[in-house]
Amino acid sequence: MNYLTVLGLSAATLTTISFLPQMVKTWQTKSAKDVSYIMLITFILGVSLWLLYGILRQDIAIVLANAITLVFNLTILWLKIKYGKTRPRKYL
Amino acid sequence: MNYLTVLGLSAATLTTISFLPQMVKTWQTKSAKDVSYIMLITFILGVSLWLLYGILRQDIAIVLANAITLVFNLTILWLKIKYGKTRPRKYL
């Protein structure tokens, strides 16, 4: 495995696991008021296209990274909807 | 340009611009309490590695997408530090 592959896999791992602490924080604090709905939805759309791209190119690294990222971000969106019901939404 | 390239560029565009609404929301509300520090720092590290990966592979799409994402997320981190000073930090 050459160093570029290692670099790519490290980058994919970091950007994928980075959403785990956000998921835990949202679950702990029962609040995601400061997290933007539009960011979550746009990001989820983008990650879904990356997943489709990885499947069509049969690239397991792209499929794996984006499938996990998709699950994390759908969970954050679900938690935000669930905890957001009590507060009125004025901003984005 | 074949459809896979279009799919990849669309995915990259969506995941990149998705951080713009988060930046605007944080700037508008002057609050990023619910955004996880660990998520931001891990994500910024990952995106920096993707940027290095793109430079070494001389892939302009990867460089462009991750350079913009890096600027957006560094700005969100800066705003979170700036607005976070007044509130005590208990969670992640």
mmCIF file of C-alpha atoms in Angstrom:
data_model
loop_
_atom_site.group_PDB
_atom_site.id
_atom_site.type_symbol
_atom_site.label_atom_id
_atom_site.label_comp_id
_atom_site.label_asym_id
_atom_site.label_seq_id
_atom_site.Cartn_x
_atom_site.Cartn_y
_atom_site.Cartn_z
ATOM 1 C CA MET A 1 0.000 0.000 0.000
ATOM 2 C CA ASN A 2 1.701 3.259 -1.059
ATOM 3 C CA TYR A 3 1.757 6.404 1.087
ATOM 4 C CA LEU A 4 -0.935 8.152 -1.013
ATOM 5 C CA THR A 5 -3.412 5.360 -0.283
ATOM 6 C CA VAL A 6 -2.581 5.611 3.419
ATOM 7 C CA LEU A 7 -3.080 9.400 3.244
ATOM 8 C CA GLY A 8 -6.462 8.991 1.495
ATOM 9 C CA LEU A 9 -7.657 6.355 3.972
ATOM 10 C CA SER A 10 -6.538 8.496 6.948
ATOM 11 C CA ALA A 11 -8.374 11.525 5.530
ATOM 12 C CA ALA A 12 -11.523 9.451 4.924
ATOM 13 C CA THR A 13 -11.354 7.948 8.435
ATOM 14 C CA LEU A 14 -10.971 11.366 10.134
ATOM 15 C CA THR A 15 -13.772 13.069 8.159
ATOM 16 C CA THR A 16 -16.026 10.047 8.809
ATOM 17 C CA ILE A 17 -15.467 9.587 12.556
ATOM 18 C CA SER A 18 -15.627 13.359 13.137
ATOM 19 C CA PHE A 19 -19.441 13.185 13.162
ATOM 20 C CA LEU A 20 -19.479 10.679 16.052
ATOM 21 C CA PRO A 21 -18.684 13.322 18.767
ATOM 22 C CA GLN A 22 -21.379 15.599 17.278
ATOM 23 C CA MET A 23 -23.891 12.753 17.499
ATOM 24 C CA VAL A 24 -22.884 12.008 21.122
ATOM 25 C CA LYS A 25 -23.002 15.712 22.069
ATOM 26 C CA THR A 26 -26.466 16.178 20.554
ATOM 27 C CA TRP A 27 -27.683 13.044 22.342
ATOM 28 C CA GLN A 28 -26.099 14.181 25.669
ATOM 29 C CA THR A 29 -27.324 17.773 25.583
ATOM 30 C CA LYS A 30 -30.690 16.919 23.976
ATOM 31 C CA SER A 31 -30.130 20.100 21.923
ATOM 32 C CA ALA A 32 -29.003 20.840 18.354
ATOM 33 C CA LYS A 33 -30.403 24.352 18.130
ATOM 34 C CA ASP A 34 -27.108 25.778 16.842
ATOM 35 C CA VAL A 35 -26.727 23.105 14.141
ATOM 36 C CA SER A 36 -28.127 24.328 10.799
ATOM 37 C CA TYR A 37 -30.942 22.309 9.186
ATOM 38 C CA ILE A 38 -29.854 23.434 5.714
ATOM 39 C CA MET A 39 -26.269 22.318 6.397
ATOM 40 C CA LEU A 40 -27.421 18.882 7.534
ATOM 41 C CA ILE A 41 -29.797 18.336 4.605
ATOM 42 C CA THR A 42 -27.353 19.635 1.967
ATOM 43 C CA PHE A 43 -24.529 17.581 3.459
ATOM 44 C CA ILE A 44 -26.693 14.431 3.590
ATOM 45 C CA LEU A 45 -27.633 14.941 -0.094
ATOM 46 C CA GLY A 46 -23.973 15.364 -1.014
ATOM 47 C CA VAL A 47 -22.869 12.296 0.955
ATOM 48 C CA SER A 48 -25.645 10.264 -0.697
ATOM 49 C CA LEU A 49 -24.294 11.249 -4.116
ATOM 50 C CA TRP A 50 -20.752 10.283 -2.971
ATOM 51 C CA LEU A 51 -22.183 6.914 -1.885
ATOM 52 C CA LEU A 52 -23.807 6.409 -5.305
ATOM 53 C CA TYR A 53 -20.526 7.510 -6.939
ATOM 54 C CA GLY A 54 -18.567 4.957 -4.886
ATOM 55 C CA ILE A 55 -21.036 2.158 -5.736
ATOM 56 C CA LEU A 56 -20.942 2.930 -9.477
ATOM 57 C CA ARG A 57 -17.110 3.082 -9.391
ATOM 58 C CA GLN A 58 -17.031 -0.035 -7.163
ATOM 59 C CA ASP A 59 -14.666 1.803 -4.792
ATOM 60 C CA ILE A 60 -15.074 0.199 -1.345
ATOM 61 C CA ALA A 61 -13.245 3.056 0.483
ATOM 62 C CA ILE A 62 -15.633 5.704 -0.870
ATOM 63 C CA VAL A 63 -18.673 3.465 -0.217
ATOM 64 C CA LEU A 64 -17.632 2.639 3.361
ATOM 65 C CA ALA A 65 -16.680 6.205 4.384
ATOM 66 C CA ASN A 66 -19.831 7.748 2.981
ATOM 67 C CA ALA A 67 -22.207 5.028 4.213
ATOM 68 C CA ILE A 68 -20.972 5.574 7.789
ATOM 69 C CA THR A 69 -21.034 9.374 7.403
ATOM 70 C CA LEU A 70 -24.593 9.127 6.065
ATOM 71 C CA VAL A 71 -25.765 7.077 9.073
ATOM 72 C CA PHE A 72 -24.135 9.527 11.530
ATOM 73 C CA ASN A 73 -25.632 12.595 9.850
ATOM 74 C CA LEU A 74 -29.114 11.075 9.460
ATOM 75 C CA THR A 75 -28.969 10.333 13.211
ATOM 76 C CA ILE A 76 -27.946 13.931 14.001
ATOM 77 C CA LEU A 77 -30.810 15.192 11.782
ATOM 78 C CA TRP A 78 -33.274 12.830 13.507
ATOM 79 C CA LEU A 79 -32.085 13.989 16.969
ATOM 80 C CA LYS A 80 -32.308 17.636 15.904
ATOM 81 C CA ILE A 81 -35.910 17.167 14.705
ATOM 82 C CA LYS A 82 -36.772 15.215 17.852
ATOM 83 C CA TYR A 83 -35.280 17.785 20.292
ATOM 84 C CA GLY A 84 -36.125 20.805 18.136
ATOM 85 C CA LYS A 85 -39.918 20.420 18.579
ATOM 86 C CA THR A 86 -40.035 22.367 21.838
ATOM 87 C CA ARG A 87 -38.203 25.514 20.622
ATOM 88 C CA PRO A 88 -39.567 27.916 17.924
ATOM 89 C CA ARG A 89 -37.195 28.051 14.884
ATOM 90 C CA LYS A 90 -36.381 31.686 13.813
ATOM 91 C CA TYR A 91 -33.042 31.306 12.061
ATOM 92 C CA LEU A 92 -31.716 29.051 9.239
ATOM 93 C CA MET B 1 -17.517 14.874 -19.382
ATOM 94 C CA ASN B 2 -19.131 11.502 -18.499
ATOM 95 C CA TYR B 3 -21.972 11.134 -16.018
ATOM 96 C CA LEU B 4 -19.671 9.766 -13.258
ATOM 97 C CA THR B 5 -17.591 12.952 -13.347
ATOM 98 C CA VAL B 6 -20.772 15.024 -13.156
ATOM 99 C CA LEU B 7 -21.943 12.885 -10.195
ATOM 100 C CA GLY B 8 -18.600 13.335 -8.388
ATOM 101 C CA LEU B 9 -18.533 17.093 -8.983
ATOM 102 C CA SER B 10 -22.163 17.435 -7.789
ATOM 103 C CA ALA B 11 -21.373 15.430 -4.630
ATOM 104 C CA ALA B 12 -18.267 17.542 -3.975
ATOM 105 C CA THR B 13 -20.196 20.800 -4.556
ATOM 106 C CA LEU B 14 -23.023 19.818 -2.168
ATOM 107 C CA THR B 15 -20.742 18.618 0.648
ATOM 108 C CA THR B 16 -18.637 21.777 0.230
ATOM 109 C CA ILE B 17 -21.386 24.424 0.147
ATOM 110 C CA SER B 18 -23.279 22.669 2.964
ATOM 111 C CA PHE B 19 -21.027 24.402 5.522
ATOM 112 C CA LEU B 20 -21.965 27.884 4.286
ATOM 113 C CA PRO B 21 -25.420 27.875 6.001
ATOM 114 C CA GLN B 22 -23.779 26.657 9.229
ATOM 115 C CA MET B 23 -21.299 29.524 9.039
ATOM 116 C CA VAL B 24 -24.102 32.047 8.434
ATOM 117 C CA LYS B 25 -26.263 30.572 11.238
ATOM 118 C CA THR B 26 -23.373 30.708 13.743
ATOM 119 C CA TRP B 27 -22.603 34.293 12.716
ATOM 120 C CA GLN B 28 -26.328 35.299 12.922
ATOM 121 C CA THR B 29 -27.094 33.636 16.260
ATOM 122 C CA LYS B 30 -23.670 34.424 17.773
ATOM 123 C CA SER B 31 -23.862 30.889 19.247
ATOM 124 C CA ALA B 32 -22.326 27.516 18.376
ATOM 125 C CA LYS B 33 -22.821 25.894 21.770
ATOM 126 C CA ASP B 34 -24.426 22.790 20.245
ATOM 127 C CA VAL B 35 -21.641 22.308 17.676
ATOM 128 C CA SER B 36 -19.009 19.849 18.974
ATOM 129 C CA TYR B 37 -15.418 21.097 19.267
ATOM 130 C CA ILE B 38 -14.083 17.562 18.734
ATOM 131 C CA MET B 39 -16.165 17.200 15.557
ATOM 132 C CA LEU B 40 -14.845 20.486 14.159
ATOM 133 C CA ILE B 41 -11.193 19.766 14.970
ATOM 134 C CA THR B 42 -11.305 16.149 13.721
ATOM 135 C CA PHE B 43 -13.128 17.215 10.562
ATOM 136 C CA ILE B 44 -10.643 20.049 9.909
ATOM 137 C CA LEU B 45 -7.742 17.581 10.305
ATOM 138 C CA GLY B 46 -9.399 15.167 7.877
ATOM 139 C CA VAL B 47 -10.134 17.878 5.305
ATOM 140 C CA SER B 48 -6.510 19.085 5.574
ATOM 141 C CA LEU B 49 -5.318 15.558 4.744
ATOM 142 C CA TRP B 50 -7.763 15.448 1.783
ATOM 143 C CA LEU B 51 -6.283 18.781 0.619
ATOM 144 C CA LEU B 52 -2.737 17.377 0.851
ATOM 145 C CA TYR B 53 -3.940 14.231 -0.953
ATOM 146 C CA GLY B 54 -5.431 16.327 -3.756
ATOM 147 C CA ILE B 55 -2.250 18.419 -4.102
ATOM 148 C CA LEU B 56 -0.014 15.319 -4.245
ATOM 149 C CA ARG B 57 -2.335 13.698 -6.815
ATOM 150 C CA GLN B 58 -2.644 17.043 -8.676
ATOM 151 C CA ASP B 59 -6.446 16.614 -8.670
ATOM 152 C CA ILE B 60 -7.941 20.122 -8.929
ATOM 153 C CA ALA B 61 -11.470 18.954 -7.925
ATOM 154 C CA ILE B 62 -10.246 17.452 -4.635
ATOM 155 C CA VAL B 63 -8.024 20.486 -3.943
ATOM 156 C CA LEU B 64 -10.783 23.020 -4.672
ATOM 157 C CA ALA B 65 -13.552 21.240 -2.708
ATOM 158 C CA ASN B 66 -11.393 20.673 0.358
ATOM 159 C CA ALA B 67 -9.735 24.112 0.324
ATOM 160 C CA ILE B 68 -13.188 25.766 0.426
ATOM 161 C CA THR B 69 -14.471 23.291 3.048
ATOM 162 C CA LEU B 70 -11.366 23.992 5.150
ATOM 163 C CA VAL B 71 -11.949 27.778 5.046
ATOM 164 C CA PHE B 72 -15.632 27.359 6.008
ATOM 165 C CA ASN B 73 -14.876 25.028 8.916
ATOM 166 C CA LEU B 74 -11.957 27.102 10.224
ATOM 167 C CA THR B 75 -14.352 30.089 10.226
ATOM 168 C CA ILE B 76 -16.999 28.093 12.138
ATOM 169 C CA LEU B 77 -14.316 27.006 14.658
ATOM 170 C CA TRP B 78 -13.123 30.622 15.027
ATOM 171 C CA LEU B 79 -16.722 31.848 15.571
ATOM 172 C CA LYS B 80 -17.372 29.058 18.084
ATOM 173 C CA ILE B 81 -14.241 30.028 20.084
ATOM 174 C CA LYS B 82 -15.155 33.719 19.849
ATOM 175 C CA TYR B 83 -18.788 33.282 20.996
ATOM 176 C CA GLY B 84 -18.043 30.378 23.344
ATOM 177 C CA LYS B 85 -15.986 32.488 25.777
ATOM 178 C CA THR B 86 -19.023 33.687 27.752
ATOM 179 C CA ARG B 87 -20.561 30.216 28.444
ATOM 180 C CA PRO B 88 -18.943 27.487 30.633
ATOM 181 C CA ARG B 89 -18.191 24.295 28.540
ATOM 182 C CA LYS B 90 -19.470 21.113 30.287
ATOM 183 C CA TYR B 91 -19.999 18.708 27.358
ATOM 184 C CA LEU B 92 -17.787 17.563 24.403
#
